[in-house]
Amino acid sequence: MSFTFGVVLFALGIGISIALHEAGHMWTAKAFGMKVRRYYIGFGPKIFSFRRGETEYGMKWIPAGGFCDIAGMTALDPVAPDEEPRAFYKKKTWQRVIVLSAGSIVHFIIGTLLLYLVAVGSGLPPIGIVVGDISCAAPAADPATGQPNPCGPGDPSPAKAAGLRTGDQIISVAGTPATDWDQVVTTIRAHAGPTPIVVERDDKQLTLQVDVATVSRPLLQGFVPGNKQNHLGNVGAIGVSQLSYIEYGPLTAVPATIKFTGYMFDRTWLGLKMFPEKVPNVLRAIGGAPRDINGPISVVGASVIGGDAVEHGAWAFFTFLLATLNFFVGVFNLVPLLPLDGGHVAVNLYERVRDTVRRRMGKVAMPPVDYTRLLPLTYVVILVFGAISLLTITADIVNPIRLPQ
């Protein structure tokens, strides 16, 4: 029951975010004197509507987005004579760009507020690969779980002996740049004896020589959780764990949230750039291959993970996931391709640059861009994004990503 509640609650959170996205367009358009004809949540047949002032508000049956109908959004939009003075294309370029960007800005605001709640409630994950607890490198581990045995009195602690401290950020191991915690562990497992580890501490980089201990651990290849017969092998270990989160108070959470928001922008943009190379993994997952936890998911998959989070009582993760989704949608919408908001921003900026150049050449400004000439490219973008959405939704139905029990 709690899983279903979590799925519905996460989907509701997405719906509210989308509604506020469209409201961002509407509020800024009205603030600049543009005429907003309609504001609707959803698509398809109408459930209800009402009119307040000159704007019709309503909801439709298919909860897959929404729209804000502003008079004169493009040259293809017929404008009545009484609407023309307040048409979108009649306004200054900077005003149009703000209106077009307002939906994404709302997502960024929502994401930042959610991150602040996480920071105050349970703490934020550290930025980078940060050392947490420092213990021993236990000689043996449970083959079923891979967890090291409790430390004995004579077990070595290479990390402590080398001077590593809780809060150190790992920059590289044996000359290999650190990308994530799993990669750091894999690199350490492949070494033995004195190994240089570069860390950042108090904004300074230090190179520490860590005498990596050789221990017995389950081999990663072929590892089956819960199987007592997992093969063991000799690997390297130094006796550290990853710092999972940093706690903040109501005031200290403010700069921490701002800093982490910048980190989220960077990670979201990096994820978008890596998106195409991850699509084949989605195809393989539909056929039954394991899902890549860092691969693309749809709102269906995100809602399933949100349901798991509620079932496990992981409300901080639930909130963090909703914040992450808002950042992704906000950044994605600014990609300069039609029909995304970023595509419309690009067209309006092009018109501004084009007319500025013509004015300096003593020529008159040209009419607004003819969107009919951009329709073929727009249809291609819609087809590609539609196909990817269909793939991810299918994968999230037949082989969803689930949180560990």
Coordinates of N, CA and C in Angstrom, one line a residue, residues 147-237:
Q147 N 30.6 -7.7 2.7 CA 30.9 -6.8 3.8 C 32.1 -7.4 4.6
P148 N 33.1 -6.5 4.9 CA 34.2 -7.0 5.6 C 33.8 -7.5 7.0
N149 N 34.6 -8.4 7.5 CA 34.3 -8.9 8.9 C 34.7 -7.8 9.9
P150 N 34.2 -7.8 11.1 CA 34.5 -6.8 12.2 C 36.0 -6.8 12.4
C151 N 36.5 -5.6 12.7 CA 38.0 -5.4 12.8 C 38.5 -6.1 14.0
G152 N 39.6 -6.8 13.9 CA 40.3 -7.4 15.0 C 41.4 -6.5 15.5
P153 N 42.0 -6.9 16.6 CA 43.0 -6.0 17.3 C 44.3 -5.8 16.5
G154 N 44.6 -6.8 15.6 CA 45.8 -6.7 14.8 C 45.6 -6.3 13.4
D155 N 44.4 -6.0 13.0 CA 44.1 -5.7 11.6 C 44.7 -4.4 11.2
P156 N 45.3 -4.3 10.0 CA 45.9 -3.0 9.6 C 44.9 -1.9 9.2
S157 N 45.3 -0.7 9.4 CA 44.4 0.4 8.9 C 45.3 1.3 8.0
P158 N 45.5 0.9 6.8 CA 46.3 1.7 5.8 C 45.9 3.2 5.7
A159 N 44.6 3.4 5.6 CA 44.2 4.8 5.5 C 44.6 5.7 6.6
K160 N 44.4 5.2 7.9 CA 44.7 5.9 9.1 C 46.2 6.1 9.2
A161 N 46.9 5.1 8.9 CA 48.4 5.2 9.0 C 49.0 6.2 8.0
A162 N 48.3 6.3 6.8 CA 48.8 7.3 5.8 C 48.4 8.7 6.1
G163 N 47.5 8.9 7.0 CA 47.1 10.2 7.4 C 45.8 10.7 6.7
L164 N 45.0 9.8 6.1 CA 43.7 10.1 5.5 C 42.8 10.5 6.7
R165 N 41.9 11.5 6.4 CA 41.0 12.0 7.4 C 39.5 12.0 6.8
T166 N 38.6 11.9 7.7 CA 37.2 12.0 7.3 C 37.0 13.4 6.8
G167 N 36.4 13.5 5.6 CA 36.2 14.8 4.9 C 37.1 15.0 3.8
D168 N 38.2 14.3 3.7 CA 39.1 14.4 2.6 C 38.4 14.0 1.3
Q169 N 38.6 14.8 0.2 CA 38.1 14.5 -1.1 C 39.1 13.8 -1.9
I170 N 38.8 12.6 -2.4 CA 39.8 11.8 -3.2 C 39.8 12.4 -4.6
I171 N 41.0 12.7 -5.1 CA 41.2 13.3 -6.4 C 41.6 12.2 -7.4
S172 N 42.6 11.4 -7.0 CA 43.1 10.3 -7.8 C 43.7 9.2 -7.0
V173 N 43.7 8.0 -7.6 CA 44.4 6.9 -6.9 C 45.4 6.3 -7.9
A174 N 46.6 6.2 -7.5 CA 47.7 5.7 -8.4 C 47.7 6.4 -9.8
G175 N 47.4 7.6 -9.8 CA 47.5 8.4 -11.0 C 46.2 8.4 -11.8
T176 N 45.2 7.6 -11.4 CA 43.9 7.5 -12.1 C 43.0 8.5 -11.5
P177 N 42.5 9.4 -12.3 CA 41.5 10.4 -11.7 C 40.3 9.7 -11.2
A178 N 39.8 10.2 -10.0 CA 38.6 9.6 -9.4 C 37.4 10.1 -10.0
T179 N 36.5 9.2 -10.5 CA 35.2 9.7 -11.1 C 34.0 9.4 -10.2
D180 N 34.0 8.3 -9.5 CA 33.0 7.9 -8.6 C 33.6 6.9 -7.5
W181 N 32.8 6.7 -6.5 CA 33.3 5.8 -5.4 C 33.5 4.4 -5.9
D182 N 32.7 3.8 -6.7 CA 32.9 2.5 -7.2 C 34.2 2.4 -8.0
Q183 N 34.5 3.4 -8.8 CA 35.7 3.4 -9.6 C 36.9 3.5 -8.7
V184 N 36.8 4.3 -7.6 CA 37.9 4.4 -6.6 C 38.2 3.0 -5.9
V185 N 37.1 2.3 -5.5 CA 37.2 1.0 -4.9 C 37.9 0.0 -5.9
T186 N 37.4 0.0 -7.1 CA 37.9 -0.9 -8.1 C 39.4 -0.6 -8.4
T187 N 39.8 0.6 -8.4 CA 41.2 0.9 -8.6 C 42.1 0.5 -7.4
I188 N 41.6 0.7 -6.2 CA 42.3 0.3 -5.0 C 42.4 -1.2 -4.9
R189 N 41.4 -1.9 -5.3 CA 41.4 -3.4 -5.3 C 42.5 -4.0 -6.2
A190 N 42.8 -3.2 -7.3 CA 43.8 -3.7 -8.2 C 45.3 -3.4 -7.8
H191 N 45.5 -2.8 -6.6 CA 46.8 -2.4 -6.2 C 47.2 -3.1 -4.9
A192 N 48.5 -3.1 -4.6 CA 49.0 -3.6 -3.3 C 50.3 -2.9 -3.0
G193 N 50.5 -2.7 -1.7 CA 51.7 -2.0 -1.3 C 51.6 -0.5 -1.4
P194 N 52.7 0.3 -1.3 CA 52.6 1.8 -1.3 C 52.0 2.3 -2.6
T195 N 50.9 3.1 -2.5 CA 50.2 3.6 -3.6 C 49.8 5.0 -3.4
P196 N 50.2 5.9 -4.3 CA 49.9 7.4 -4.1 C 48.4 7.7 -4.3
I197 N 47.8 8.3 -3.3 CA 46.4 8.8 -3.3 C 46.4 10.3 -3.1
V198 N 45.9 11.0 -4.1 CA 45.8 12.5 -4.0 C 44.5 12.9 -3.4
V199 N 44.5 13.7 -2.3 CA 43.2 14.2 -1.7 C 43.2 15.7 -1.7
E200 N 42.1 16.2 -1.5 CA 41.9 17.7 -1.3 C 41.5 17.9 0.1
R201 N 42.2 18.7 0.8 CA 41.8 19.0 2.2 C 42.1 20.5 2.5
D202 N 41.0 21.2 2.9 CA 41.1 22.7 3.2 C 41.6 23.4 1.9
D203 N 41.0 23.0 0.8 CA 41.4 23.7 -0.5 C 42.8 23.5 -1.0
K204 N 43.5 22.5 -0.4 CA 44.9 22.2 -0.8 C 44.9 20.7 -1.2
Q205 N 45.7 20.4 -2.2 CA 45.9 19.0 -2.6 C 47.1 18.4 -1.9
L206 N 46.9 17.2 -1.4 CA 48.0 16.5 -0.7 C 48.2 15.1 -1.4
T207 N 49.4 14.6 -1.5 CA 49.6 13.3 -2.0 C 50.1 12.4 -0.9
L208 N 49.3 11.4 -0.6 CA 49.6 10.5 0.5 C 50.0 9.1 0.0
Q209 N 51.0 8.6 0.6 CA 51.4 7.2 0.2 C 50.7 6.2 1.1
V210 N 49.8 5.5 0.6 CA 49.0 4.5 1.3 C 49.5 3.1 1.1
D211 N 49.8 2.4 2.1 CA 50.3 1.0 2.0 C 49.1 0.1 1.9
V212 N 48.6 -0.1 0.6 CA 47.4 -0.9 0.4 C 47.6 -2.3 0.9
A213 N 46.7 -2.8 1.7 CA 46.7 -4.1 2.3 C 46.1 -5.1 1.3
T214 N 46.6 -6.3 1.3 CA 46.0 -7.4 0.5 C 45.0 -8.2 1.4
V215 N 43.8 -8.2 0.9 CA 42.7 -8.9 1.7 C 41.9 -9.8 0.9
S216 N 41.1 -10.6 1.5 CA 40.2 -11.6 0.8 C 38.8 -11.0 0.6
R217 N 38.4 -10.9 -0.6 CA 37.0 -10.3 -0.8 C 36.4 -11.1 -2.0
P218 N 35.0 -11.1 -2.0 CA 34.3 -11.7 -3.1 C 34.7 -11.0 -4.4
L219 N 34.9 -11.8 -5.5 CA 35.3 -11.2 -6.8 C 34.0 -10.5 -7.4
L220 N 34.2 -9.4 -8.0 CA 33.0 -8.6 -8.5 C 32.4 -9.3 -9.7
Q221 N 33.2 -10.0 -10.5 CA 32.7 -10.7 -11.7 C 32.0 -11.9 -11.2
G222 N 30.7 -12.0 -11.6 CA 29.9 -13.2 -11.2 C 29.4 -13.1 -9.8
F223 N 29.5 -12.0 -9.1 CA 29.1 -11.9 -7.7 C 27.5 -12.0 -7.7
V224 N 27.0 -12.8 -6.8 CA 25.5 -12.9 -6.7 C 25.2 -12.6 -5.2
P225 N 24.5 -11.5 -4.9 CA 24.1 -11.2 -3.5 C 23.4 -12.4 -2.8
G226 N 23.8 -12.7 -1.6 CA 23.2 -13.7 -0.9 C 23.8 -15.1 -1.1
N227 N 24.7 -15.3 -2.1 CA 25.2 -16.6 -2.4 C 26.5 -16.8 -1.5
K228 N 26.4 -17.8 -0.6 CA 27.6 -18.1 0.2 C 28.7 -18.7 -0.5
Q229 N 28.5 -19.1 -1.8 CA 29.5 -19.8 -2.6 C 30.2 -18.8 -3.5
N230 N 30.0 -17.5 -3.4 CA 30.7 -16.5 -4.2 C 32.2 -16.7 -4.1
H231 N 32.9 -16.6 -5.3 CA 34.3 -16.8 -5.3 C 35.1 -15.7 -4.6
L232 N 36.1 -16.1 -3.8 CA 36.9 -15.1 -3.1 C 38.2 -14.9 -3.9
G233 N 38.8 -13.7 -3.7 CA 40.1 -13.5 -4.3 C 40.9 -12.5 -3.5
N234 N 42.2 -12.4 -3.8 CA 43.0 -11.4 -3.1 C 42.9 -10.0 -3.8
V235 N 42.5 -9.0 -3.1 CA 42.4 -7.7 -3.6 C 43.0 -6.7 -2.6
G236 N 43.1 -5.4 -3.1 CA 43.6 -4.4 -2.2 C 42.5 -3.7 -1.4
A237 N 42.8 -3.2 -0.2 CA 41.9 -2.5 0.6 C 42.7 -1.5 1.5

